[in-house]
Coordinates of C-alpha atoms in Angstrom, one line a residue:
M604 CA 80.8 116.1 118.9
K605 CA 83.9 114.9 117.0
T606 CA 84.7 117.0 114.0
Q607 CA 85.1 114.9 110.9
K608 CA 88.6 115.2 109.5
V609 CA 90.1 114.5 106.1
W610 CA 93.4 112.5 106.0
F611 CA 95.8 112.2 103.2
I612 CA 98.0 109.1 103.8
T613 CA 100.8 108.0 101.5
G614 CA 102.0 104.4 101.2
A615 CA 98.7 103.1 102.4
S616 CA 98.6 99.7 100.7
R617 CA 100.1 98.0 103.8
G618 CA 102.0 98.6 107.0
F619 CA 101.6 101.7 109.0
G620 CA 99.8 103.5 106.2
F621 CA 97.1 100.8 105.9
D622 CA 96.5 100.6 109.6
I623 CA 96.3 104.4 110.0
A624 CA 93.8 104.6 107.1
K625 CA 91.7 101.8 108.5
T626 CA 91.6 103.3 112.0
A627 CA 90.8 106.8 110.7
L628 CA 87.9 105.4 108.7
N629 CA 86.7 103.5 111.7
S630 CA 86.7 106.7 113.7
G631 CA 84.4 108.3 111.2
D632 CA 86.9 110.4 109.3
K633 CA 87.5 110.7 105.6
V634 CA 90.6 109.2 104.1
V635 CA 92.6 109.7 100.9
A636 CA 94.9 106.7 100.7
T637 CA 97.6 106.6 98.1
V638 CA 99.0 103.5 96.4
R639 CA 101.3 102.9 93.5
K640 CA 99.1 100.2 92.0
N641 CA 96.0 98.1 92.5
P642 CA 93.7 100.8 94.0
E643 CA 90.7 98.5 93.7
Q644 CA 92.3 96.0 95.9
L645 CA 92.8 98.5 98.8
A646 CA 89.3 99.9 98.3
A647 CA 87.9 96.4 98.6
T648 CA 90.0 95.5 101.6
L649 CA 88.6 98.7 103.3
N650 CA 85.1 97.6 102.4
N651 CA 84.7 100.3 99.7
N652 CA 83.9 102.8 102.4
S653 CA 82.2 105.9 101.1
N654 CA 84.5 108.0 103.1
L655 CA 87.5 106.5 101.3
L656 CA 89.2 107.8 98.2
V657 CA 92.1 105.7 96.8
V658 CA 94.5 107.6 94.6
V659 CA 97.3 106.1 92.5
L660 CA 100.5 108.1 92.8
D661 CA 104.2 107.7 93.1
V662 CA 105.6 110.2 95.5
T663 CA 108.7 110.6 93.4
K664 CA 106.5 111.9 90.5
E665 CA 105.7 115.5 91.2
S666 CA 103.0 115.7 88.6
Q667 CA 101.2 112.6 90.0
V668 CA 101.4 114.1 93.5
K669 CA 99.9 117.4 92.5
A670 CA 97.1 115.6 90.6
G671 CA 96.4 113.3 93.5
V672 CA 96.1 116.2 95.9
Q673 CA 93.8 118.1 93.6
H674 CA 91.7 115.0 93.3
A675 CA 91.5 114.8 97.1
I676 CA 90.4 118.5 97.3
A677 CA 87.8 118.0 94.6
R678 CA 86.3 115.1 96.4
F679 CA 86.5 116.2 100.1
G680 CA 87.2 119.9 99.9
K681 CA 90.1 120.0 102.3
I682 CA 93.0 118.1 103.8
D683 CA 93.3 118.3 107.6
I684 CA 96.0 115.7 108.2
L685 CA 98.9 114.7 106.0
V686 CA 100.7 111.5 106.9
N687 CA 103.9 111.2 105.0
N688 CA 104.4 107.4 105.3
A689 CA 105.7 106.2 101.9
G690 CA 109.2 104.9 102.1
Y691 CA 111.3 101.8 102.2
G692 CA 114.5 100.4 103.9
L693 CA 117.9 99.9 102.5
L694 CA 120.4 97.5 103.9
G695 CA 124.1 97.6 103.2
A696 CA 127.4 99.0 104.4
T697 CA 128.1 102.6 103.4
E698 CA 131.0 101.4 101.2
E699 CA 128.8 98.7 99.5
I700 CA 125.9 101.0 98.6
T701 CA 126.2 102.7 95.2
D702 CA 125.3 106.3 94.3
A703 CA 122.3 105.0 92.3
E704 CA 121.0 103.1 95.3
V705 CA 121.4 106.1 97.6
K706 CA 119.7 108.5 95.2
K707 CA 116.8 106.1 94.7
Q708 CA 116.4 105.9 98.5
Y709 CA 116.5 109.6 98.9
D710 CA 114.1 110.1 96.0
T711 CA 111.4 108.2 97.9
N712 CA 112.1 108.8 101.6
V713 CA 113.1 112.5 101.4
F714 CA 112.3 114.1 98.1
G715 CA 109.0 112.2 97.9
L716 CA 108.0 113.5 101.3
L717 CA 108.8 117.0 100.2
N718 CA 106.8 116.7 96.9
V719 CA 103.7 115.7 98.9
T720 CA 104.2 118.3 101.6
R721 CA 104.6 121.1 99.1
A722 CA 101.5 120.0 97.2
V723 CA 99.3 119.9 100.4
L724 CA 100.6 123.0 102.2
P725 CA 98.8 125.7 100.1
Y726 CA 95.5 124.2 101.1
M727 CA 96.5 124.0 104.8
R728 CA 97.8 127.6 104.6
N729 CA 94.5 128.8 103.2
A730 CA 92.6 127.1 106.0
Q731 CA 95.1 128.3 108.6
A732 CA 95.0 124.8 110.1
G733 CA 96.4 121.4 109.6
H734 CA 98.8 118.7 110.9
I735 CA 101.7 117.2 109.0
I736 CA 102.7 113.9 110.5
N737 CA 106.0 112.6 109.1
I738 CA 106.8 108.9 109.7
S739 CA 110.4 108.8 110.6
S740 CA 112.1 105.9 112.3
L741 CA 114.0 104.8 115.4
F742 CA 117.0 104.9 113.0
G743 CA 116.3 108.6 112.4
Y744 CA 117.5 109.3 116.0
G745 CA 120.6 107.0 116.2
A746 CA 122.6 104.4 114.4
L747 CA 121.4 101.3 116.1
A748 CA 122.6 98.5 113.9
P749 CA 125.2 98.1 111.2
G750 CA 124.0 98.3 107.6
F751 CA 121.3 100.9 108.0
G752 CA 123.4 104.1 107.9
I753 CA 122.1 105.3 104.5
Y754 CA 118.5 104.5 105.4
G755 CA 118.9 106.1 108.8
S756 CA 120.3 109.2 107.1
T757 CA 117.1 109.6 105.2
K758 CA 115.2 109.5 108.5
F759 CA 117.6 112.0 110.1
A760 CA 116.7 114.2 107.1
V761 CA 113.0 113.7 107.9
E762 CA 113.5 114.7 111.5
G763 CA 115.5 117.8 110.4
I764 CA 112.9 118.8 107.8
S765 CA 110.2 118.4 110.4
E766 CA 111.9 120.7 112.8
G767 CA 112.5 123.4 110.3
L768 CA 109.1 123.2 108.8
A769 CA 107.5 123.4 112.2
L770 CA 109.1 126.8 112.8
E771 CA 107.8 128.0 109.4
V772 CA 104.2 126.9 109.6
K773 CA 103.4 127.3 113.3
P774 CA 102.4 131.0 112.8
L775 CA 100.1 129.7 110.1
G776 CA 98.2 127.4 112.4
I777 CA 99.8 124.2 111.1
H778 CA 101.4 121.6 113.4
V779 CA 104.2 119.2 112.4
T780 CA 105.2 116.0 114.2
A781 CA 107.9 113.5 113.3
V782 CA 106.8 110.1 114.5
A783 CA 109.7 107.6 115.1
P784 CA 108.4 104.1 115.4
G785 CA 110.5 101.3 116.9
L786 CA 110.3 97.8 115.6
F787 CA 106.8 96.9 114.5
S788 CA 105.4 93.9 112.7
T789 CA 104.7 95.8 109.5
Q790 CA 106.5 93.5 107.0
F791 CA 109.4 96.1 107.0
A792 CA 111.8 93.3 107.5
S793 CA 110.3 91.2 104.7
S794 CA 112.5 91.0 101.6
D795 CA 109.9 92.9 99.4
S796 CA 109.8 95.8 101.8
Y797 CA 113.5 96.8 101.8
N798 CA 116.3 96.8 99.3
A799 CA 119.8 95.3 99.9
S800 CA 122.9 96.6 98.3
E801 CA 123.9 94.6 95.2
I802 CA 127.6 94.8 96.3
V803 CA 128.6 92.6 99.2
L804 CA 132.1 92.9 100.6
D805 CA 133.8 90.2 102.7
A806 CA 135.2 92.9 105.0
Y807 CA 131.8 93.5 106.5
Q808 CA 130.7 89.9 107.0
D809 CA 131.0 90.2 110.8
T810 CA 128.8 93.4 110.9
V811 CA 126.5 94.0 108.0
G812 CA 126.8 90.4 106.9
K813 CA 125.3 89.2 110.2
M814 CA 122.5 91.8 109.9
R815 CA 121.6 90.4 106.4
V816 CA 121.0 87.1 108.1
T817 CA 119.3 88.5 111.2
I818 CA 116.8 90.6 109.4
G819 CA 115.5 87.5 107.6
H820 CA 114.5 86.1 111.0
L821 CA 113.1 89.4 112.3
D822 CA 109.9 89.7 110.2
G823 CA 106.9 88.8 112.3
N824 CA 108.8 88.8 115.6
Q825 CA 109.0 92.6 116.2
P826 CA 107.5 93.7 119.5
G827 CA 105.3 96.5 118.2
D828 CA 101.6 96.2 117.2
P829 CA 100.9 98.5 114.2
A830 CA 97.2 98.6 115.0
K831 CA 98.2 100.2 118.4
L832 CA 100.5 102.6 116.6
A833 CA 97.6 103.7 114.4
Q834 CA 95.6 104.5 117.5
V835 CA 98.4 106.6 118.8
I836 CA 98.4 108.5 115.5
I837 CA 94.6 109.1 115.8
Q838 CA 95.2 110.5 119.3
L839 CA 98.1 112.7 118.0
A840 CA 95.8 114.1 115.3
E841 CA 93.2 115.1 117.9
S842 CA 95.7 116.8 120.2
E843 CA 95.6 120.6 120.4
N844 CA 99.2 120.7 121.3
P845 CA 101.0 117.8 119.6
P846 CA 104.7 117.2 120.1
L847 CA 107.3 117.9 117.5
H848 CA 109.0 114.5 118.1
L849 CA 107.2 111.4 119.2
P850 CA 109.1 108.0 119.5
V851 CA 106.5 105.2 119.5
G852 CA 107.2 101.8 121.0
K853 CA 109.1 100.9 124.2
D854 CA 112.2 100.3 122.2
A855 CA 112.0 103.7 120.6
V856 CA 111.4 105.5 123.9
A857 CA 114.3 103.7 125.5
S858 CA 116.6 104.5 122.5
F859 CA 115.7 108.2 122.6
R860 CA 116.4 108.4 126.3
S861 CA 119.7 106.5 126.0
K862 CA 121.0 108.7 123.2
T863 CA 119.9 111.9 125.0
E864 CA 121.7 110.8 128.2
R865 CA 124.8 109.9 126.2
M866 CA 124.8 113.3 124.5
E867 CA 124.3 115.1 127.8
K868 CA 127.3 113.2 129.2
E869 CA 129.5 114.0 126.2
V870 CA 128.6 117.7 126.3
A871 CA 129.3 117.8 130.1
E872 CA 132.7 116.2 129.6
W873 CA 133.7 118.5 126.8
E874 CA 131.8 121.6 127.8
E875 CA 134.8 123.7 128.9
I876 CA 136.7 123.0 125.7
A877 CA 133.7 123.3 123.5
S878 CA 132.7 126.6 125.0
S879 CA 136.2 128.2 124.7
T880 CA 135.9 129.3 121.1
D881 CA 134.2 132.7 121.4
H882 CA 136.0 136.0 120.7
L883 CA 137.6 137.5 123.8
K884 CA 135.7 140.6 124.9
A885 CA 137.8 143.7 125.3

């Protein structure tokens, strides 16, 4: 018989967060779904399921995060699975993006993830069990298109945090997985799901400029089905030995393999020089 789990999912109003929440509820689990506004709307969309608790919180507000986690514990008694999904995209050349835009991006995509993780971990530690699933990105493994360097850097951070955290919490019975989706039809490419730099420089018209046009035609044409990704996340949560890194989508798998092969080739070509830096033994 399947054990009923309790999920805590950030950024659940739409996209991956919504689909994961819906799928988890349909599987019979309990779900704490966080939104920044309109909690009644999400609850109604999910049929006011008795196993659902919708919590209003902004992941960048530590006090709200702590209160939301405490509310979840008061209602369901535990948190088995944390899905750090809240985040947004940022399009612009590195030179175009201001410090303020970078800081805002990191506040949500990185520091927000850390706020939620720190708030949930004490309960997982006490239970000596749990699974933290951090939603990264294809861009967290490689720079695949001009204009997403800063966004990608936040996802590189998510990958690195996940690796370090996994080493720390494995002895405590807690798993960590960084999930890197490829291109999915989640409205990520819609203008209200990403920010674009206010500064636009002519020098980047042939690179980032073209991407500003391309992304407008991408929404709804991505190959990935978010409902199928949600099913993968459910299977991941049920695994006794989940992976640390999981690319999802044919494009993500291909990109992971391509970069791995390229890095192997570079290391092989430079191995003799790169390995020549140790102290000489007497």
